[in-house]
Amino acid sequence: MACCYQVSLGGGIVVVAASSFSVNSKLKPIPFLKAELLKPMASDLSPDRSIFHDASSSSPRRDLVFIVNPRGANGRTGKEWKKLLPYLRSRLGKNCNICESLTSGPYHAIDITREAIREGADAVVAVGGDGTLHEVVNGFFWAGKPVTNHNREATRSTALGLIPLGTGSDFARTLGWKNDPCEAINRIAKGLRSPVDVGVITGESEEESHYFINVADIHLSAKAGYFASRYKRFGNLCYVIGALQAFMGHKNQDLRIKVNEGEWETCSLVTALCIGNAKYFGGGMKITPNADPSSGNFEVVILQDFKWYDFILKLHRLYNGTHLSVKNVSSRSVISIEVEDISGSGSIYVQSDGEHLGFLPRKFCILPSAIEMIC
């Protein structure tokens, strides 16, 4: 597949087609976008050059790829990004090659990220919400392994950056970041890195891997997330609408779990099971309050035998993270967990970072310090 990048160098912006590469069969193909000159091309950029500077050059400039979902947050992300560009250029332009890429649809950010890493980018920065971040994180991996720089002599890996501009931005909450894009740009300018863990999800065929950086969840909350994705135009209200729709016809289910490759155990009447690499999901709900993306462990929180009125009465505790002391709520620290639907109905929803992944069974494992993140 061929990807297109919008590249900003020396004040000019041009769409540059990246080299073709194979695409995972599970992904929907993204159509090639016709290259279009938006502003005069920088004089030192020829059509057959890499989008990044020559690795043999003595230039200390960092190559930064900003991946933007212009339709995120009902179009607000694209508008905010345009307003932010002058400050970004003034803050980073002296020391960085700024490459801007607008996604054209689902999964495009995955492909762009992989190509950027192979080309030797210093950092790939997700601009948007948790959905864009989720795709960029998945782009750091290919066929169950980390994507690597084509230059085998490179000593520095590509880092992950984030400018939160989306609907939820739940992962940023865990890091204690304000929803301030200028503050995020200042972090990127400093370039300080810290390793973060990533979760990997496999189905019945372990050859099919999916990655997440925030929270994966099962049953009611995953079903609510599935419906909420249809109402993103309403902002954070989409999570409330999704939850109300998910409750219609909902039944608590018996599940089997296997923790850390141990023995199978039964969890009766499960309402929701959440696997947290970070703390928040659903637009600010502190569902796994003890999770830490640099701990090397997940926090697993299980809600059992909840009725609709339990959520109304205890909603404030779910948001402030004090629900672990509530009856029928349990928590444990794990490095892996397998989950199966005892009934075998194939109708128990699974999602990660707000993205619908299908249905049980699934296995979740932690990958400690899998990515370096600009913090």
Short mmCIF file of C-alpha atoms in Angstrom, two decimals:
data_model
loop_
_atom_site.label_atom_id
_atom_site.label_comp_id
_atom_site.label_asym_id
_atom_site.label_seq_id
_atom_site.Cartn_x
_atom_site.Cartn_y
_atom_site.Cartn_z
CA MET A 1 0.00 0.00 0.00
CA ALA A 2 1.15 3.51 -0.67
CA CYS A 3 0.71 6.20 1.97
CA CYS A 4 0.74 9.93 1.58
CA TYR A 5 2.38 12.39 3.92
CA GLN A 6 1.82 16.11 4.13
CA VAL A 7 5.30 17.39 4.79
CA SER A 8 6.16 20.80 6.17
CA LEU A 9 9.78 21.77 5.65
CA GLY A 10 11.21 25.26 5.73
CA GLY A 11 7.74 26.77 5.93
CA GLY A 12 6.44 24.96 2.83
CA ILE A 13 3.96 22.08 2.83
CA VAL A 14 3.82 19.36 0.21
CA VAL A 15 2.15 15.99 -0.02
CA VAL A 16 4.81 13.32 -0.50
CA ALA A 17 3.96 9.73 -1.34
CA ALA A 18 5.82 7.26 0.87
CA SER A 19 7.04 3.93 -0.44
CA SER A 20 4.64 1.03 -0.78
CA PHE A 21 4.50 -1.68 1.83
CA SER A 22 2.36 -4.69 2.63
CA VAL A 23 -0.73 -4.35 4.77
CA ASN A 24 -2.09 -6.74 7.39
CA SER A 25 -5.01 -8.62 5.87
CA LYS A 26 -7.16 -7.72 8.85
CA LEU A 27 -6.95 -4.02 7.97
CA LYS A 28 -9.17 -2.31 5.45
CA PRO A 29 -7.08 -0.94 2.57
CA ILE A 30 -6.79 2.82 2.44
CA PRO A 31 -6.95 4.24 -1.11
CA PHE A 32 -3.89 6.02 -2.40
CA LEU A 33 -4.24 9.79 -2.25
CA LYS A 34 -3.09 11.79 -5.24
CA ALA A 35 -0.07 13.93 -4.41
CA GLU A 36 -0.99 17.59 -4.51
CA LEU A 37 1.30 20.57 -4.12
CA LEU A 38 -0.12 22.79 -1.40
CA LYS A 39 2.70 25.33 -1.16
CA PRO A 40 6.02 25.74 -2.97
CA MET A 41 8.33 22.79 -2.37
CA ALA A 42 11.48 23.46 -0.39
CA SER A 43 14.39 23.83 -2.80
CA ASP A 44 16.43 21.05 -1.18
CA LEU A 45 13.63 18.45 -1.39
CA SER A 46 13.62 16.39 -4.55
CA PRO A 47 10.75 14.00 -5.39
CA ASP A 48 12.88 10.88 -4.98
CA ARG A 49 14.35 11.80 -1.60
CA SER A 50 13.22 10.32 1.70
CA ILE A 51 10.86 12.56 3.62
CA PHE A 52 13.60 12.76 6.24
CA HIS A 53 17.12 14.09 6.12
CA ASP A 54 19.99 11.83 5.16
CA ALA A 55 21.12 9.70 8.09
CA SER A 56 24.74 10.42 7.13
CA SER A 57 24.20 14.15 7.52
CA SER A 58 25.76 15.93 10.48
CA SER A 59 22.56 17.92 10.96
CA PRO A 60 21.23 17.60 14.54
CA ARG A 61 17.67 18.38 13.49
CA ARG A 62 15.01 15.98 14.77
CA ASP A 63 12.49 14.48 12.35
CA LEU A 64 8.99 14.71 13.83
CA VAL A 65 5.90 13.25 12.17
CA PHE A 66 2.57 14.69 13.38
CA ILE A 67 -0.38 12.43 12.57
CA VAL A 68 -3.65 14.35 12.66
CA ASN A 69 -7.21 13.07 12.40
CA PRO A 70 -8.91 16.20 10.99
CA ARG A 71 -12.36 14.70 11.54
CA GLY A 72 -11.71 13.91 15.21
CA ALA A 73 -14.04 15.36 17.85
CA ASN A 74 -16.61 16.13 15.14
CA GLY A 75 -14.09 18.15 13.15
CA ARG A 76 -12.79 20.16 16.09
CA THR A 77 -9.37 18.45 15.97
CA GLY A 78 -8.69 19.68 12.43
CA LYS A 79 -9.73 23.24 13.28
CA GLU A 80 -7.66 23.33 16.48
CA TRP A 81 -4.67 21.88 14.65
CA LYS A 82 -4.73 24.69 12.05
CA LYS A 83 -4.75 27.25 14.86
CA LEU A 84 -1.88 25.46 16.58
CA LEU A 85 0.44 25.20 13.56
CA PRO A 86 1.98 28.72 13.79
CA TYR A 87 3.00 28.14 17.43
CA LEU A 88 4.27 24.65 16.62
CA ARG A 89 6.44 25.97 13.79
CA SER A 90 7.79 28.83 15.89
CA ARG A 91 8.59 26.51 18.81
CA LEU A 92 10.02 23.55 16.89
CA GLY A 93 10.96 24.81 13.44
CA LYS A 94 14.55 25.80 14.30
CA ASN A 95 15.58 22.36 15.54
CA CYS A 96 13.15 19.98 13.86
CA ASN A 97 11.98 18.84 10.46
CA ILE A 98 8.20 19.02 10.85
CA CYS A 99 6.23 16.47 8.85
CA GLU A 100 2.44 16.80 8.96
CA SER A 101 0.18 13.94 7.86
CA LEU A 102 -3.63 14.11 7.82
CA THR A 103 -5.36 10.75 8.02
CA SER A 104 -7.86 9.89 5.30
CA GLY A 105 -9.84 7.25 7.21
CA PRO A 106 -9.70 4.32 9.63
CA TYR A 107 -6.33 2.53 10.00
CA HIS A 108 -4.46 5.18 7.99
CA ALA A 109 -2.55 6.34 11.08
CA ILE A 110 -1.26 2.77 11.55
CA ASP A 111 0.26 2.71 8.08
CA ILE A 112 1.75 6.20 8.36
CA THR A 113 3.36 5.34 11.71
CA ARG A 114 4.99 2.19 10.37
CA GLU A 115 6.44 4.00 7.40
CA ALA A 116 7.71 6.87 9.57
CA ILE A 117 9.49 4.47 11.93
CA ARG A 118 11.08 2.60 9.03
CA GLU A 119 12.26 5.94 7.62
CA GLY A 120 13.94 6.81 10.93
CA ALA A 121 11.65 9.43 12.47
CA ASP A 122 12.80 10.67 15.87
CA ALA A 123 9.17 10.72 17.02
CA VAL A 124 5.66 10.06 15.77
CA VAL A 125 3.17 12.39 17.45
CA ALA A 126 -0.53 11.51 17.66
CA VAL A 127 -2.67 14.65 17.38
CA GLY A 128 -6.22 13.94 18.52
CA GLY A 129 -7.97 11.70 21.00
CA ASP A 130 -7.54 8.17 22.25
CA GLY A 131 -8.65 6.70 18.92
CA THR A 132 -5.79 8.36 17.01
CA LEU A 133 -3.34 7.44 19.78
CA HIS A 134 -4.58 3.86 19.62
CA GLU A 135 -3.88 3.60 15.89
CA VAL A 136 -0.44 5.18 16.22
CA VAL A 137 0.47 2.71 19.00
CA ASN A 138 -0.59 -0.18 16.75
CA GLY A 139 1.65 1.26 14.05
CA PHE A 140 4.68 0.64 16.28
CA PHE A 141 4.16 -3.10 15.71
CA TRP A 142 3.93 -5.38 12.69
CA ALA A 143 3.33 -9.17 12.59
CA GLY A 144 3.75 -9.44 16.36
CA LYS A 145 7.07 -7.57 16.47
CA PRO A 146 8.17 -3.94 16.91
CA VAL A 147 8.67 -2.00 13.69
CA THR A 148 12.31 -0.97 13.25
CA ASN A 149 14.30 1.63 11.37
CA HIS A 150 15.53 0.52 7.92
CA ASN A 151 18.92 1.86 8.99
CA ARG A 152 20.24 -1.00 11.14
CA GLU A 153 23.01 1.22 12.49
CA ALA A 154 20.53 3.63 14.08
CA THR A 155 21.10 3.86 17.83
CA ARG A 156 17.91 5.69 18.77
CA SER A 157 14.40 4.28 18.45
CA THR A 158 11.35 6.27 17.36
CA ALA A 159 9.48 7.77 20.30
CA LEU A 160 5.73 8.25 20.73
CA GLY A 161 4.37 11.74 21.29
CA LEU A 162 0.88 13.03 22.01
CA ILE A 163 -0.98 16.30 21.55
CA PRO A 164 -4.42 15.64 23.08
CA LEU A 165 -7.14 17.27 20.97
CA GLY A 166 -9.87 14.61 20.85
CA THR A 167 -13.14 13.77 22.55
CA GLY A 168 -11.83 11.66 25.42
CA SER A 169 -8.04 12.05 25.83
CA ASP A 170 -8.24 9.58 28.71
CA PHE A 171 -4.62 8.40 28.47
CA ALA A 172 -3.39 11.97 28.93
CA ARG A 173 -5.37 12.13 32.19
CA THR A 174 -3.37 9.24 33.64
CA LEU A 175 -0.15 11.14 32.96
CA GLY A 176 -1.60 14.19 34.68
CA TRP A 177 -1.46 16.28 31.53
CA LYS A 178 -3.73 19.27 31.07
CA ASN A 179 -5.73 19.48 27.86
CA ASP A 180 -3.31 22.17 26.69
CA PRO A 181 -1.79 21.64 23.21
CA CYS A 182 0.83 24.36 23.72
CA GLU A 183 2.04 22.59 26.84
CA ALA A 184 2.22 19.37 24.81
CA ILE A 185 4.37 21.10 22.17
CA ASN A 186 6.73 22.30 24.90
CA ARG A 187 7.11 18.68 26.07
CA ILE A 188 7.93 17.64 22.51
CA ALA A 189 10.48 20.46 22.23
CA LYS A 190 12.28 19.21 25.33
CA GLY A 191 12.24 15.66 23.94
CA LEU A 192 12.52 13.89 27.28
CA ARG A 193 11.66 10.19 26.97
CA SER A 194 10.23 7.64 29.38
CA PRO A 195 9.40 3.96 28.67
CA VAL A 196 5.73 2.96 28.79
CA ASP A 197 4.07 -0.45 28.77
CA VAL A 198 1.74 -1.62 26.03
CA GLY A 199 -0.92 -4.34 26.17
CA VAL A 200 -1.24 -6.95 23.45
CA ILE A 201 -4.49 -8.79 22.71
CA THR A 202 -4.74 -12.10 20.88
CA GLY A 203 -7.75 -14.15 19.89
CA GLU A 204 -8.10 -17.85 19.27
CA SER A 205 -5.39 -17.48 16.65
CA GLU A 206 -2.38 -15.96 18.40
CA GLU A 207 -1.05 -14.84 15.03
CA GLU A 208 -3.55 -11.96 15.09
CA SER A 209 -2.31 -9.35 17.57
CA HIS A 210 -3.83 -6.02 18.57
CA TYR A 211 -2.21 -3.46 20.87
CA PHE A 212 -3.52 -0.95 23.40
CA ILE A 213 -1.97 1.65 25.67
CA ASN A 214 -4.92 2.71 27.82
CA VAL A 215 -7.76 0.36 28.89
CA ALA A 216 -9.28 -2.76 27.37
CA ASP A 217 -12.69 -3.87 28.57
CA ILE A 218 -15.27 -6.60 28.19
CA HIS A 219 -19.06 -6.92 28.18
CA LEU A 220 -21.27 -3.95 29.22
CA SER A 221 -18.64 -1.20 29.11
CA ALA A 222 -17.33 -2.49 25.77
CA LYS A 223 -20.85 -2.62 24.38
CA ALA A 224 -21.45 0.93 25.65
CA GLY A 225 -18.25 2.04 23.92
CA TYR A 226 -19.40 0.42 20.70
CA PHE A 227 -22.64 2.40 20.73
CA ALA A 228 -20.92 5.59 21.98
CA SER A 229 -18.72 5.62 18.88
CA ARG A 230 -21.87 6.36 16.84
CA TYR A 231 -22.55 9.56 18.79
CA LYS A 232 -19.13 11.25 18.91
CA ARG A 233 -20.73 14.38 17.45
CA PHE A 234 -22.25 14.97 20.91
CA GLY A 235 -18.84 15.13 22.62
CA ASN A 236 -18.51 13.43 26.02
CA LEU A 237 -22.31 13.02 26.09
CA CYS A 238 -21.77 10.16 23.63
CA TYR A 239 -20.61 7.95 26.53
CA VAL A 240 -23.88 8.51 28.42
CA ILE A 241 -25.95 7.77 25.30
CA GLY A 242 -23.89 4.66 24.60
CA ALA A 243 -24.33 3.37 28.15
CA LEU A 244 -28.10 3.85 28.05
CA GLN A 245 -28.32 1.98 24.75
CA ALA A 246 -26.05 -0.82 26.02
CA PHE A 247 -28.27 -1.38 29.05
CA MET A 248 -31.19 -2.30 26.81
CA GLY A 249 -31.39 -6.08 26.88
CA HIS A 250 -28.17 -6.39 28.91
CA LYS A 251 -27.63 -9.56 30.96
CA ASN A 252 -24.75 -10.24 33.32
CA GLN A 253 -22.76 -13.27 32.16
CA ASP A 254 -20.61 -15.99 33.73
CA LEU A 255 -17.04 -15.82 32.44
CA ARG A 256 -13.96 -17.99 32.83
CA ILE A 257 -10.61 -16.32 33.45
CA LYS A 258 -7.04 -17.54 33.64
CA VAL A 259 -4.59 -15.18 35.36
CA ASN A 260 -0.82 -15.31 34.79
CA GLU A 261 -1.06 -18.73 33.07
CA GLY A 262 -2.57 -20.24 36.22
CA GLU A 263 -5.72 -22.32 36.64
CA TRP A 264 -9.07 -21.42 35.11
CA GLU A 265 -11.55 -19.84 37.52
CA THR A 266 -15.19 -18.82 37.16
CA CYS A 267 -16.45 -15.27 37.64
CA SER A 268 -20.22 -15.31 37.98
CA LEU A 269 -22.63 -12.64 36.74
CA VAL A 270 -19.96 -10.36 35.30
CA THR A 271 -21.23 -6.92 34.32
CA ALA A 272 -17.90 -5.59 33.07
CA LEU A 273 -14.26 -6.64 33.20
CA CYS A 274 -11.62 -3.94 32.64
CA ILE A 275 -7.91 -4.41 31.98
CA GLY A 276 -6.09 -1.19 32.72
CA ASN A 277 -2.63 -0.21 31.54
CA ALA A 278 -3.75 3.31 32.49
CA LYS A 279 -6.45 4.65 34.79
CA TYR A 280 -9.25 6.31 32.80
CA PHE A 281 -11.74 5.45 30.09
CA GLY A 282 -15.16 6.59 28.89
CA GLY A 283 -14.41 10.30 29.04
CA GLY A 284 -12.89 10.54 32.51
CA MET A 285 -14.12 7.46 34.41
CA LYS A 286 -11.29 6.33 36.73
CA ILE A 287 -12.08 2.65 36.24
CA THR A 288 -8.66 1.14 37.07
CA PRO A 289 -7.38 3.65 39.64
CA ASN A 290 -4.19 1.77 40.55
CA ALA A 291 -3.01 1.19 36.97
CA ASP A 292 0.36 2.65 35.99
CA PRO A 293 1.64 2.44 32.39
CA SER A 294 5.22 2.06 33.61
CA SER A 295 4.61 -0.64 36.25
CA GLY A 296 4.92 -3.77 34.10
CA ASN A 297 1.45 -4.90 35.23
CA PHE A 298 -2.21 -4.47 34.37
CA GLU A 299 -4.84 -3.66 36.94
CA VAL A 300 -7.90 -5.84 36.32
CA VAL A 301 -11.19 -4.61 37.82
CA ILE A 302 -14.28 -6.83 37.69
CA LEU A 303 -17.82 -5.57 38.32
CA GLN A 304 -20.26 -8.39 39.12
CA ASP A 305 -24.04 -8.53 39.38
CA PHE A 306 -24.54 -4.78 38.84
CA LYS A 307 -28.07 -3.60 38.11
CA TRP A 308 -28.91 -0.46 36.15
CA TYR A 309 -29.62 1.45 39.36
CA ASP A 310 -26.19 0.51 40.77
CA PHE A 311 -24.57 2.60 38.05
CA ILE A 312 -26.81 5.56 38.84
CA LEU A 313 -26.14 5.32 42.58
CA LYS A 314 -22.41 4.61 42.25
CA LEU A 315 -21.54 6.57 39.13
CA HIS A 316 -19.69 9.25 41.10
CA ARG A 317 -17.49 6.56 42.67
CA LEU A 318 -16.64 5.14 39.26
CA TYR A 319 -15.55 8.59 38.11
CA ASN A 320 -13.44 9.44 41.15
CA GLY A 321 -11.90 5.97 41.45
CA THR A 322 -13.30 5.03 44.88
CA HIS A 323 -15.41 2.12 43.61
CA LEU A 324 -12.93 -0.63 44.59
CA SER A 325 -14.46 -0.75 48.08
CA VAL A 326 -17.97 -1.21 46.68
CA LYS A 327 -19.68 -4.59 47.03
CA ASN A 328 -19.23 -6.88 43.99
CA VAL A 329 -16.15 -4.99 42.75
CA SER A 330 -12.77 -6.72 42.80
CA SER A 331 -9.29 -5.73 41.67
CA ARG A 332 -6.02 -7.56 41.06
CA SER A 333 -2.64 -6.93 39.48
CA VAL A 334 -1.75 -9.24 36.59
CA ILE A 335 0.72 -9.62 33.74
CA SER A 336 -1.67 -11.71 31.63
CA ILE A 337 -5.32 -12.71 31.64
CA GLU A 338 -7.38 -14.93 29.38
CA VAL A 339 -11.16 -14.49 29.29
CA GLU A 340 -13.79 -16.85 27.88
CA ASP A 341 -17.56 -16.77 27.68
CA ILE A 342 -18.83 -19.91 29.43
CA SER A 343 -22.03 -19.92 27.38
CA GLY A 344 -20.05 -19.83 24.14
CA SER A 345 -22.57 -17.39 22.68
CA GLY A 346 -19.92 -15.32 20.91
CA SER A 347 -21.79 -12.16 21.84
CA ILE A 348 -19.65 -10.69 24.65
CA TYR A 349 -18.18 -7.42 23.37
CA VAL A 350 -14.46 -6.58 23.60
CA GLN A 351 -12.89 -3.16 23.05
CA SER A 352 -9.55 -1.48 23.69
CA ASP A 353 -8.89 2.25 23.92
CA GLY A 354 -12.51 2.75 22.85
CA GLU A 355 -12.12 0.70 19.64
CA HIS A 356 -14.42 -2.27 19.05
CA LEU A 357 -12.41 -5.49 18.56
CA GLY A 358 -15.13 -8.12 18.31
CA PHE A 359 -16.08 -10.73 20.88
CA LEU A 360 -14.63 -13.22 23.37
CA PRO A 361 -12.45 -15.26 23.77
CA ARG A 362 -9.37 -13.05 24.13
CA LYS A 363 -6.00 -13.10 25.88
CA PHE A 364 -4.38 -9.92 27.23
CA CYS A 365 -0.64 -9.67 28.00
CA ILE A 366 1.58 -6.82 29.13
CA LEU A 367 4.65 -5.76 27.15
CA PRO A 368 6.82 -3.89 29.69
CA SER A 369 8.61 -0.75 28.46
CA ALA A 370 7.52 -1.51 24.89
CA ILE A 371 7.63 2.11 23.64
CA GLU A 372 9.54 5.23 24.61
CA MET A 373 7.17 8.14 25.10
CA ILE A 374 7.92 11.85 25.07
CA CYS A 375 6.81 12.97 28.54
#
